[in-house]
Every structure is written in C-alpha cells, then in structure tokens.
mmCIF file of C-alpha atoms (C1' of nucleotides) in Angstrom:
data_model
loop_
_atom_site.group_PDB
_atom_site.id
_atom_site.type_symbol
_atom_site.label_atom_id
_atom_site.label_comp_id
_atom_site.label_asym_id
_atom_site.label_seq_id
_atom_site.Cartn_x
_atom_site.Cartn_y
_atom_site.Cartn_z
ATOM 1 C CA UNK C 32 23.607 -3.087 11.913
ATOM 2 C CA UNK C 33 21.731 0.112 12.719
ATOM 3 C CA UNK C 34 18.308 0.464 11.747
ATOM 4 C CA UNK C 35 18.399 2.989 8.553
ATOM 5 C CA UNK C 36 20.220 -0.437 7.351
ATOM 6 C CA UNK C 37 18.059 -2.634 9.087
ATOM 7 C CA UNK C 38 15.280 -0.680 7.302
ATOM 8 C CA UNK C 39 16.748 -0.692 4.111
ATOM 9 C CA UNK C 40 16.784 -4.641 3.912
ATOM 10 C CA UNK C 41 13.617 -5.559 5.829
ATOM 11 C CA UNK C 42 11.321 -3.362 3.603
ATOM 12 C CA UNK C 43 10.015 -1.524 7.514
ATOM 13 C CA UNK C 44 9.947 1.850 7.882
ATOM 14 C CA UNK C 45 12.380 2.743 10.948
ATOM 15 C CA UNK C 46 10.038 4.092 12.693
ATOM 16 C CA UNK C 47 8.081 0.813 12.536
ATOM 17 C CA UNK C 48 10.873 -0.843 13.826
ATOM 18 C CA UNK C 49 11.500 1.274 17.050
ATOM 19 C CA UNK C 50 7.058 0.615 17.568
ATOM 20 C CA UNK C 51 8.115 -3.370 17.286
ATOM 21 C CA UNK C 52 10.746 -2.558 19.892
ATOM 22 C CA UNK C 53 8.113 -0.578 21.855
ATOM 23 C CA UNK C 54 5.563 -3.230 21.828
ATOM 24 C CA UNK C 55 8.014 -6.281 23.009
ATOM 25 C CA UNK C 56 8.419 -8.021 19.198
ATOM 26 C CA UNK C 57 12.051 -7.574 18.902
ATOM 27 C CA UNK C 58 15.108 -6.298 21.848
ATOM 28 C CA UNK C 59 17.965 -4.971 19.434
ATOM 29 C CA UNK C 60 21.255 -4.212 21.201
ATOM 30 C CA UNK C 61 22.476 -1.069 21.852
ATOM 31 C CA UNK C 62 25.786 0.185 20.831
ATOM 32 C CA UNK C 63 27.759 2.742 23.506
ATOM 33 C CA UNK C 64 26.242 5.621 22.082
ATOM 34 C CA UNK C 65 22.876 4.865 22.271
ATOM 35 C CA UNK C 66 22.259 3.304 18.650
ATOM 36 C CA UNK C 67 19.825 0.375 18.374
ATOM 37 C CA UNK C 68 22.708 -2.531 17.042
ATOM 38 C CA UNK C 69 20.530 -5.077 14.833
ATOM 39 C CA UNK C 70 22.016 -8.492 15.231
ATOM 40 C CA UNK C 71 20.760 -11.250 12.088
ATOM 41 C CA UNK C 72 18.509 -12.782 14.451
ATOM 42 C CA UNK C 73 16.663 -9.278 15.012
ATOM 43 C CA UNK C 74 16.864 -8.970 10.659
ATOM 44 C CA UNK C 75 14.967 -12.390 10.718
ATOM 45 C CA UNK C 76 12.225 -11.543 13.112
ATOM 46 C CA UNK C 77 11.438 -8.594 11.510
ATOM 47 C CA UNK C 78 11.831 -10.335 8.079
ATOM 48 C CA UNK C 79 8.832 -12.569 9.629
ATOM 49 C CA UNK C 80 7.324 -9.881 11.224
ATOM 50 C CA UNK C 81 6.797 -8.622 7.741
ATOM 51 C CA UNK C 82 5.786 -11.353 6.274
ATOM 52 C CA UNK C 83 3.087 -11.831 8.530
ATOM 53 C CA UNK C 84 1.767 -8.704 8.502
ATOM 54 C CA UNK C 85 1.208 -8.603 4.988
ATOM 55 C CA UNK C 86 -0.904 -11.145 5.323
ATOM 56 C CA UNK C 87 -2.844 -9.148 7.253
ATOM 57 C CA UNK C 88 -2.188 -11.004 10.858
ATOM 58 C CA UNK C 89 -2.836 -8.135 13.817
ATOM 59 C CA UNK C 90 0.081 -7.643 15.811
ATOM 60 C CA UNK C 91 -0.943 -10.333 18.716
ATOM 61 C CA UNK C 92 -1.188 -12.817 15.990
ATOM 62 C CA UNK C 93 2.409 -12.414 14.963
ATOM 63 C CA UNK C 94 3.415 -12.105 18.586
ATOM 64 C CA UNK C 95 2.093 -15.756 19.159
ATOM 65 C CA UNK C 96 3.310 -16.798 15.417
ATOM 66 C CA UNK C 97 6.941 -15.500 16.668
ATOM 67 C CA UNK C 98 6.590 -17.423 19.628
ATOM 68 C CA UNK C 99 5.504 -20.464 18.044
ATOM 69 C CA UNK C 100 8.256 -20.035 15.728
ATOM 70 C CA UNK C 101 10.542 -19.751 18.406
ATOM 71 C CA UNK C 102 9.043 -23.038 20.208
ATOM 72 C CA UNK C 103 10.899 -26.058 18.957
ATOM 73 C CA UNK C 104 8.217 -28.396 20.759
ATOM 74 C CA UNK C 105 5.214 -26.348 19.274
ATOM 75 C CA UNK C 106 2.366 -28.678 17.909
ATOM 76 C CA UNK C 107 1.544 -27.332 14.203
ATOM 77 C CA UNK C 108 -1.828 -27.330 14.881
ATOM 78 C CA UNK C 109 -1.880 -24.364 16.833
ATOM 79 C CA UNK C 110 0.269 -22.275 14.245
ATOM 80 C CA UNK C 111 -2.918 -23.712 12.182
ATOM 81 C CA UNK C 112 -5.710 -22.575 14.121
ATOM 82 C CA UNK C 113 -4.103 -19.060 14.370
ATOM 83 C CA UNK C 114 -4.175 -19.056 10.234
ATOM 84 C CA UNK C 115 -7.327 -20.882 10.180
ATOM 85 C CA UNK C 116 -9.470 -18.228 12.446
ATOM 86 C CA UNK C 117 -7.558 -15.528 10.279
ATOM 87 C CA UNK C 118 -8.765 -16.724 6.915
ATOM 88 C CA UNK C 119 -11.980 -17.336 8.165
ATOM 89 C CA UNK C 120 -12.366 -13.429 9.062
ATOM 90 C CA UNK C 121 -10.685 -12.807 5.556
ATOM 91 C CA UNK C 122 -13.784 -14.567 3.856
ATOM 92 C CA UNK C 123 -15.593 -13.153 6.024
ATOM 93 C CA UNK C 124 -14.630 -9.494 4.948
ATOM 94 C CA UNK C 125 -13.979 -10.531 1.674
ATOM 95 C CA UNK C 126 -17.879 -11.137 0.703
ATOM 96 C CA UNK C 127 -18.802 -7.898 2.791
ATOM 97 C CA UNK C 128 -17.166 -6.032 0.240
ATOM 98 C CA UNK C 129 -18.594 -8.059 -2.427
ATOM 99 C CA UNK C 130 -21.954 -7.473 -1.215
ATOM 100 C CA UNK C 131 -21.247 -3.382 -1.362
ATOM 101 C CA UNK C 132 -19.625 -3.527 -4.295
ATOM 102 C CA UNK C 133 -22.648 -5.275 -6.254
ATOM 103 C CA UNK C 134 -24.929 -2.390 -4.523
ATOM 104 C CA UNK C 135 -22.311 0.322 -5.209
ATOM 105 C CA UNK C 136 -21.754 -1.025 -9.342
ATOM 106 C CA UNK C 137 -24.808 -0.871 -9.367
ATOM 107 C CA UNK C 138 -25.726 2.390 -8.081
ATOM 108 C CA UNK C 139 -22.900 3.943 -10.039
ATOM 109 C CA UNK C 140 -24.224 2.373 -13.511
ATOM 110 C CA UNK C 141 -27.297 3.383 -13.332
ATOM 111 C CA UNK C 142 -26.426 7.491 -11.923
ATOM 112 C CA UNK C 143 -26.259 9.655 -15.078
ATOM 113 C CA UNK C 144 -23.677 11.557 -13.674
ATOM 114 C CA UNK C 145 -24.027 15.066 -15.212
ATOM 115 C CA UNK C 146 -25.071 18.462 -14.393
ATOM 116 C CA UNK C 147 -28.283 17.412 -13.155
ATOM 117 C CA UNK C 148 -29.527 17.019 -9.585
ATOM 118 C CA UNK C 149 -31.395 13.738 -9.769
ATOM 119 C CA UNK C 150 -29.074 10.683 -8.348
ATOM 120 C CA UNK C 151 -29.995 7.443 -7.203
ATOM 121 C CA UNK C 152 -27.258 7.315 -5.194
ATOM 122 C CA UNK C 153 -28.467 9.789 -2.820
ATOM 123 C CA UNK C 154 -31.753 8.191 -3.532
ATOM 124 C CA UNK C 155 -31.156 4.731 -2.054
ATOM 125 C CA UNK C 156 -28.923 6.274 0.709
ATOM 126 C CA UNK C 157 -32.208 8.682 1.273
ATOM 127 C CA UNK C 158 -34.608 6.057 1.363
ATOM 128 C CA UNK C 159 -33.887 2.287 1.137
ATOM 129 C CA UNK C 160 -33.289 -0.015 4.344
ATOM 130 C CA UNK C 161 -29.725 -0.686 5.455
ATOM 131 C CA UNK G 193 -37.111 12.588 20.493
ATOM 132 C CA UNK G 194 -34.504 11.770 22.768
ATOM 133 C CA UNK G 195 -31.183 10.521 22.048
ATOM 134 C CA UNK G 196 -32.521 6.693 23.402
ATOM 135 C CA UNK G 197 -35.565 6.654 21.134
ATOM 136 C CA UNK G 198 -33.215 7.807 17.839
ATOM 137 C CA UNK G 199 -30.664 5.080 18.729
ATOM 138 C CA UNK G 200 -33.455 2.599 18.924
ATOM 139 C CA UNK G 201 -34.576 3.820 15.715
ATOM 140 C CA UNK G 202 -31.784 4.682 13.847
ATOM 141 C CA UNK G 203 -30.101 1.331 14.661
ATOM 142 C CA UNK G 204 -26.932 3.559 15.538
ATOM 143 C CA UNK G 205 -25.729 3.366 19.162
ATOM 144 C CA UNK G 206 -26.151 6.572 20.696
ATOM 145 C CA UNK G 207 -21.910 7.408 21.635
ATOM 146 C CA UNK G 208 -22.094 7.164 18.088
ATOM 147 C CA UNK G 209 -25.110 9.853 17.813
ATOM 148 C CA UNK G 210 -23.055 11.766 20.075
ATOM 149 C CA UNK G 211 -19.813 11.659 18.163
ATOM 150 C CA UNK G 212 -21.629 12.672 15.216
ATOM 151 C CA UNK G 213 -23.001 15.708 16.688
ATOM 152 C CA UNK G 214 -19.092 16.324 18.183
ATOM 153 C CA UNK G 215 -17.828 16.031 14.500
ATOM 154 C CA UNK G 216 -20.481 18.558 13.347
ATOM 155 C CA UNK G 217 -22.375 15.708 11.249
ATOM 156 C CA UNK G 218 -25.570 16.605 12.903
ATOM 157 C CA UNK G 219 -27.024 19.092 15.428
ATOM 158 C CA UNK G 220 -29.960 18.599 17.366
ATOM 159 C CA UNK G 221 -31.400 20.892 19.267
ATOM 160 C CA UNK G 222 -31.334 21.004 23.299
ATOM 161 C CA UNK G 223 -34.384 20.625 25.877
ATOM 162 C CA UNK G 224 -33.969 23.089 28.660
ATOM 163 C CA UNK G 225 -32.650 20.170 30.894
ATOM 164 C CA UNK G 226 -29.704 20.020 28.516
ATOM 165 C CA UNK G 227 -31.250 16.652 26.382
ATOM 166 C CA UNK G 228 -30.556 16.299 23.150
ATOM 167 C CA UNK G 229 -33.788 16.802 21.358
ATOM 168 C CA UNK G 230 -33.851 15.562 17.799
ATOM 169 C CA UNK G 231 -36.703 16.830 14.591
ATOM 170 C CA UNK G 232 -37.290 14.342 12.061
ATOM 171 C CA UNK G 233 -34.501 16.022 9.884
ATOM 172 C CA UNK G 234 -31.775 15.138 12.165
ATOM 173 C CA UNK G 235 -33.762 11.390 12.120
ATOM 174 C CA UNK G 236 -33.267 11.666 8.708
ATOM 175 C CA UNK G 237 -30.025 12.492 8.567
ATOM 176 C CA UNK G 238 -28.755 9.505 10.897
ATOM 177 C CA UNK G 239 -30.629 7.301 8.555
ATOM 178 C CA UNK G 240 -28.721 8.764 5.503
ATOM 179 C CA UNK G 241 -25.584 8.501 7.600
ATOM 180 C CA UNK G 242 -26.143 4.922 8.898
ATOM 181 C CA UNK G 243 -26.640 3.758 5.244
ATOM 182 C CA UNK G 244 -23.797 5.569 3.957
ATOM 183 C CA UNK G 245 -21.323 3.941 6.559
ATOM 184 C CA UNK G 246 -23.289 0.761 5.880
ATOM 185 C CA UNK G 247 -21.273 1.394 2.528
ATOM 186 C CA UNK G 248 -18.296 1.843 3.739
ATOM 187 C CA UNK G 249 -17.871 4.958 2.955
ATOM 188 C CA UNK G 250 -15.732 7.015 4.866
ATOM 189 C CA UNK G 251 -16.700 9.646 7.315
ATOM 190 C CA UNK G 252 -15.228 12.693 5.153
ATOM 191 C CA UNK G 253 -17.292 10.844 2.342
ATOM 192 C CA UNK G 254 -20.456 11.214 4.380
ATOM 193 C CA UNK G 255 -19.864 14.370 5.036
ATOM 194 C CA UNK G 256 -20.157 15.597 1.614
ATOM 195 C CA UNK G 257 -22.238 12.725 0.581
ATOM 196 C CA UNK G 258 -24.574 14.686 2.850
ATOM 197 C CA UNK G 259 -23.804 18.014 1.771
ATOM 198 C CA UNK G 260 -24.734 17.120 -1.603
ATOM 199 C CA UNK G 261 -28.164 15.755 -0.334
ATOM 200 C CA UNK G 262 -28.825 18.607 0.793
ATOM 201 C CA UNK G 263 -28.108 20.706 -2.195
ATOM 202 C CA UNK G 264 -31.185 20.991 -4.293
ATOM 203 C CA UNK G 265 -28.706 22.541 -6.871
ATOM 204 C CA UNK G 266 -25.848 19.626 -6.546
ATOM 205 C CA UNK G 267 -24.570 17.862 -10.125
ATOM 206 C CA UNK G 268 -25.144 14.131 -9.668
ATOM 207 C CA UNK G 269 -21.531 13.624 -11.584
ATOM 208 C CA UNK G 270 -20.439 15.002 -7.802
ATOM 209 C CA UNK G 271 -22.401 12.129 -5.940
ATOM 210 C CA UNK G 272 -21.199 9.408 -8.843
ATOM 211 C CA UNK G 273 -17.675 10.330 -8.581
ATOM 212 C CA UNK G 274 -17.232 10.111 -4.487
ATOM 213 C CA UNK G 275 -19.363 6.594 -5.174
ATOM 214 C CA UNK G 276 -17.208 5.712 -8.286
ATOM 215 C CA UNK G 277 -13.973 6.518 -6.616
ATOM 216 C CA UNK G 278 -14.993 4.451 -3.704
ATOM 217 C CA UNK G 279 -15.687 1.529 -5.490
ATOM 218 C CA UNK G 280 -12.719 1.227 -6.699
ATOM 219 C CA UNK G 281 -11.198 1.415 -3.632
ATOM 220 C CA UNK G 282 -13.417 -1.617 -2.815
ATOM 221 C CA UNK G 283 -12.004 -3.288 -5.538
ATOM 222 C CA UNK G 284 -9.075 -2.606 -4.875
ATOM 223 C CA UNK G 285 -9.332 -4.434 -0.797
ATOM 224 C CA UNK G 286 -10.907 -6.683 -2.801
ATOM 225 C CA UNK G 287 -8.472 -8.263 -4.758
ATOM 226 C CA UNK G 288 -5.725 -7.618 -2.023
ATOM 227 C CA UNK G 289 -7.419 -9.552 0.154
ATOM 228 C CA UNK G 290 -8.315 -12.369 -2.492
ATOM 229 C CA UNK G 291 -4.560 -12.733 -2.704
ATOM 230 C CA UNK G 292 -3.974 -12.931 0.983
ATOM 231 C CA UNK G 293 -6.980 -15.665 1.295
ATOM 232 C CA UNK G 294 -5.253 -18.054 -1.772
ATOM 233 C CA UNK G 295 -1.736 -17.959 -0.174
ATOM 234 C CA UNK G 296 -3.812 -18.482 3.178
ATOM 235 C CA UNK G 297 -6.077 -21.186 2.138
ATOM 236 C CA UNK G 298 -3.625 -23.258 0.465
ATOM 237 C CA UNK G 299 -1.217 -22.928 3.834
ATOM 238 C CA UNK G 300 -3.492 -24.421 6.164
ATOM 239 C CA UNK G 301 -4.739 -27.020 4.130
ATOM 240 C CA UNK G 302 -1.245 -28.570 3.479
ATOM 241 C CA UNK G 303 -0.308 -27.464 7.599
ATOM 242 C CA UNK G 304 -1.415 -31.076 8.790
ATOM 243 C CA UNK G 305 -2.362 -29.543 12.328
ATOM 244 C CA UNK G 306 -1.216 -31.948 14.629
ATOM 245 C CA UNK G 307 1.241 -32.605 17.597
ATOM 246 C CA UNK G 308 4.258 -32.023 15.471
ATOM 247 C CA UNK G 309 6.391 -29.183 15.322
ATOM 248 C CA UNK G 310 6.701 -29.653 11.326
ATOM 249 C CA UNK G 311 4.550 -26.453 9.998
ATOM 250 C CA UNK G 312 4.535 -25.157 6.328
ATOM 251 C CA UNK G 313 2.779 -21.698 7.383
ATOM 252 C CA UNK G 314 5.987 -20.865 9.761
ATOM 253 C CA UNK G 315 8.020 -22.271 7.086
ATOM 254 C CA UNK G 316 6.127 -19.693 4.979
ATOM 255 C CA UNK G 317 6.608 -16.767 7.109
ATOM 256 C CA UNK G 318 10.497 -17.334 7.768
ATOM 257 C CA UNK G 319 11.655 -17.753 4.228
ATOM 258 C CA UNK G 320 9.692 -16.712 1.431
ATOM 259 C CA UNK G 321 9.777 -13.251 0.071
ATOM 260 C CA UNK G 322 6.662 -10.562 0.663
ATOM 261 C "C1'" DA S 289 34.181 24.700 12.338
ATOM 262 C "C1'" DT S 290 30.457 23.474 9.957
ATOM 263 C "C1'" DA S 291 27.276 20.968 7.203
ATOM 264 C "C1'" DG S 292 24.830 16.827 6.271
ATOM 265 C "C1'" DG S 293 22.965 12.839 7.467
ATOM 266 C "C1'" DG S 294 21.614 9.405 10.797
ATOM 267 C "C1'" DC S 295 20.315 8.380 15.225
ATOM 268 C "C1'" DT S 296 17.723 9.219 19.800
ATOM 269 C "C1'" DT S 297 13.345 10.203 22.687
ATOM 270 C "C1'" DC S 298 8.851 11.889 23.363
ATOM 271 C "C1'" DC S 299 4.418 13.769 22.111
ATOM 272 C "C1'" DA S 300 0.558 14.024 19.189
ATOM 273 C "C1'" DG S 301 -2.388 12.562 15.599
ATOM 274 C "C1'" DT S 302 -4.728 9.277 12.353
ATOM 275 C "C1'" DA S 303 -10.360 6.666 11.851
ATOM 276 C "C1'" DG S 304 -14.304 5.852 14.030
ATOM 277 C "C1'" DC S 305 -15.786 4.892 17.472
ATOM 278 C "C1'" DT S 306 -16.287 2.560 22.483
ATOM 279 C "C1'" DG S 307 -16.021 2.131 27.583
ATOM 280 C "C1'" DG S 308 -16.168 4.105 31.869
ATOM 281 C "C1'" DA S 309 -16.252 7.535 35.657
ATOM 282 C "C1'" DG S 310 -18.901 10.872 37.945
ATOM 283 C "C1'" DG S 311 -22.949 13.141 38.145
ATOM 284 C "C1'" DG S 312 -27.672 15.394 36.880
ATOM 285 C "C1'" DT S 313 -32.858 14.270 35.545
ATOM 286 C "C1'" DC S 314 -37.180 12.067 35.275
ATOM 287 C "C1'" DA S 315 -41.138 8.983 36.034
ATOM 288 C "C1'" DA S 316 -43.061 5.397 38.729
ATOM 289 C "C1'" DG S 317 -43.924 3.192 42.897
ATOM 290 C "C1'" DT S 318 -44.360 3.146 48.004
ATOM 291 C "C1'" DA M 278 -41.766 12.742 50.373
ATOM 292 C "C1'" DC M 279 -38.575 9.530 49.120
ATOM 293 C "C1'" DT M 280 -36.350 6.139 46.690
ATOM 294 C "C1'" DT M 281 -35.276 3.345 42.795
ATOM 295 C "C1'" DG M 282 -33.913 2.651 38.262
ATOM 296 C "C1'" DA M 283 -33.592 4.124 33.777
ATOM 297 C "C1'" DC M 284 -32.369 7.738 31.352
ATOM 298 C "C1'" DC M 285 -29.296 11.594 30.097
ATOM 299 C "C1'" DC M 286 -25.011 14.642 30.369
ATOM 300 C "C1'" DT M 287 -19.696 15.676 29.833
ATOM 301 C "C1'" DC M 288 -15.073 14.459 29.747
ATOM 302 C "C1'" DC M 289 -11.198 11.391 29.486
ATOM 303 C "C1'" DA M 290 -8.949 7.245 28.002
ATOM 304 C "C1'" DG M 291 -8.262 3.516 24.932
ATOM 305 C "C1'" DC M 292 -8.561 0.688 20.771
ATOM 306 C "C1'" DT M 293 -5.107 -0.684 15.864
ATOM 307 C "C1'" DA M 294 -0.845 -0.100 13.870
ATOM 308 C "C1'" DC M 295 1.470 2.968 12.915
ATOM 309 C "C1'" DT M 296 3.158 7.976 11.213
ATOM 310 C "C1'" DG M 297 4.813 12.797 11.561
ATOM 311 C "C1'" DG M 298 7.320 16.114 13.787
ATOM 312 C "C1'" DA M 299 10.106 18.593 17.262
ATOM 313 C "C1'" DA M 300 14.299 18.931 19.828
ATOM 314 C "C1'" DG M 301 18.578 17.304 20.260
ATOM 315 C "C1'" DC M 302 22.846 14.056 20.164
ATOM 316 C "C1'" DC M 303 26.404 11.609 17.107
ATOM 317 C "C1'" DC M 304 29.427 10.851 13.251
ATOM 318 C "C1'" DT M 305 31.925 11.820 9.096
ATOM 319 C "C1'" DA M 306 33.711 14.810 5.566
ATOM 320 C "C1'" DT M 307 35.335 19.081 4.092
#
DNA sequence: ATAGGGCTTCCAGTAGCTGGAGGGTCAAGT
DNA sequence: ACTTGACCCTCCAGCTACTGGAAGCCCTAT
C-alpha cells in the first residue's frame, strides 16, 4: 500500500504519517523507487495511533501504549496508569475551562453589547484580580 | 521600574515581559544602560494582559482586546463578540473533552490493573472505531 | 511527448512561551 | 579598588504535533 491509500483508510493526513515515520512510531517498507510500501501491520499501528490520539494521549503516551501493545507479557496495570494520569489531567483541564466559562457567561450576559463604549468585559480585565 | 520588580508584580515571568515587548504587545521605555524601564501604563497593561490570558484568550485576542481598551471611542458589541466567540470555543473543548473523559473513565475502571496482560483500554485502542 | 496525479525530501512556520549561553551593569561588602 | 552576586541584556534553540510549500522524481494515460 502507498500512503495516499494508507491515508485514505486510516483517516491521517499523509503528511502525518511520514512525521510518525520521522519520530520512530511506525518503519513502512520501501518499494524500489523510493515509495513508502504500507504493510497491514503498519495500517494497524496507525489505526491505533489514531485512536489514541483522539483521545488526546501526547505522542510519548502512544509510543509506550504501542509498546505495551506490542508486549505480550505487559502487566495491565501499567497500560492503566498511563490512562489513569491522562484522565486525571483531563479533569483537571476540564474544570479550568469550567471555571472561565462561568466568568466569561457571565461577563458576556451582563455586556450590553452596542454602540456604546462602556463594557464590563474590559472592566474586569482592567481591574479585578486574576 | 525594572523588568524584575514588574515580573514580581505582574505575576508574569519576565521572558514573558520580554516576548511581549518582541511581539509589539507593550513598549517600555529604555534607561541609558539599555534596562527596560516600565511607567505605570505599561504596568497596567501587563495586568490587563495577564488577566486576559488568565482567560484563555488567545494572544491575537489580547491584542485587540487591548486595542479596544484603549479606544475611548470602541463599541462594546466589539469587546462582547471576541468574548462571545471565545466562549464558545470554550464550550466547544468543553464538551470534546467531556467525551474523551467518559470513554476514559469507564476504561480504566473496568482495566483491572494488575500483573496480567488482559487490558480493555489496548483492546480499546486496537479495534474500535474513532 | 505531455499532462496529471502521486510520491519524495527538506525547510519553515504555527502558539506562546521557556531555557540557556555569553556577556554587560550595579550595589554592597571588604 | 576589587570582588561577589544579583540583576539585566541579546540571541538562538527547543518545546507539541503537526502543516504548508517548494523543488523534483515517478507513473499512467492520451
């Protein structure tokens, strides 16, 4: 498979695809004339490569999730802690933005919006405490 | 002031201070030795900016955030809409990320974590769709 | 032969800083 | 006068995870 193909069916941009190459994730083949050759087992890391990004695992997270995947003697517990430490900084960031957005609704609610100059917007960026 | 005593004050680190000066977000003045030296009004500023990004908003944002601020002739409806418009990209991060922590949450609680190999969150990752 | 599409590499840029090297300046202490 | 240490300066590189673009090769169809 080349990678416009290996694109097509993984959902990756190509040019995402060549980075995972880049960074060590995945070693394609190469045909005789210089063409990355995708075998299935390259289509099913990147499949799980995908799948982990979107759930927002950085890039050395999937790197050990792909080699815990790859580890028929891994213990499950430390695929667990990997997922465990990353929803913990998802709940973390998750009431971060919950805390702006109840100072943002707020603000936005109660600014008249119109042609006039007077905004508490700029008024609590002006003058209230971070 | 010097940049030490803003950064102390301002709560921003002062590479930051710096960088905002580089991107034109501020411009103190210079001693003769070459120091930054900063009025009130650039003090001022960093507060407004420090808030701002407190908020999340984005650099760009600030930058017209503070351009409005310091237009004495500026249409709130401007402010609202930047604020309104982020919001909803707030929202928006939000709910994504709501999404990622239910799939996430529910993945390591039925992972059992242990010595075994046997882990629903790789099981996850290799064969469900995105 | 040529046109088009796909493939290659390499370089640069994104956001918003942050760290570090290499060096000048200042105030206090000896 | 000299040294020490805390400031300050500029410039360059690096971080995350790509993304865009240039320059050029390869392959197929007409």
């Amino acid at each position: 498979m080349n990678i416009g193909e290996v694109a097509k069916k993984s959902g990756l941009p190509a040019k995402t695809i060549r980075y995972y190459e880049d960074i060590g994730l995945i070693t394609p083949m190469r045909d005789t004339n210089g063409y990355r050759s995708f075998r299935e087992s390259d289509m099913h890391k990147l499949a799980f490569l995908g799948r982990s990004r979107a759930l927002g695992f950085t890039i050395e997270d999937c790197r050990n999730l792909l080699a815990l995947w790859n580890d028929q003697d891994r213990a499950s517990a430390d695929v667990r802690a990997i997922a465990k430490e990353h929803l913990e900084q998802i709940e973390t960031k998750i009431s971060d933005l919950q805390a702006i957005r109840e100072t943002l609704s707020h603000l936005v609610q109660t600014c008249a919006g119109d042609g006039r100059p007077d905004c508490p917007i700029l008024a609590k960026l002006e003058k209230f405490p971070t």
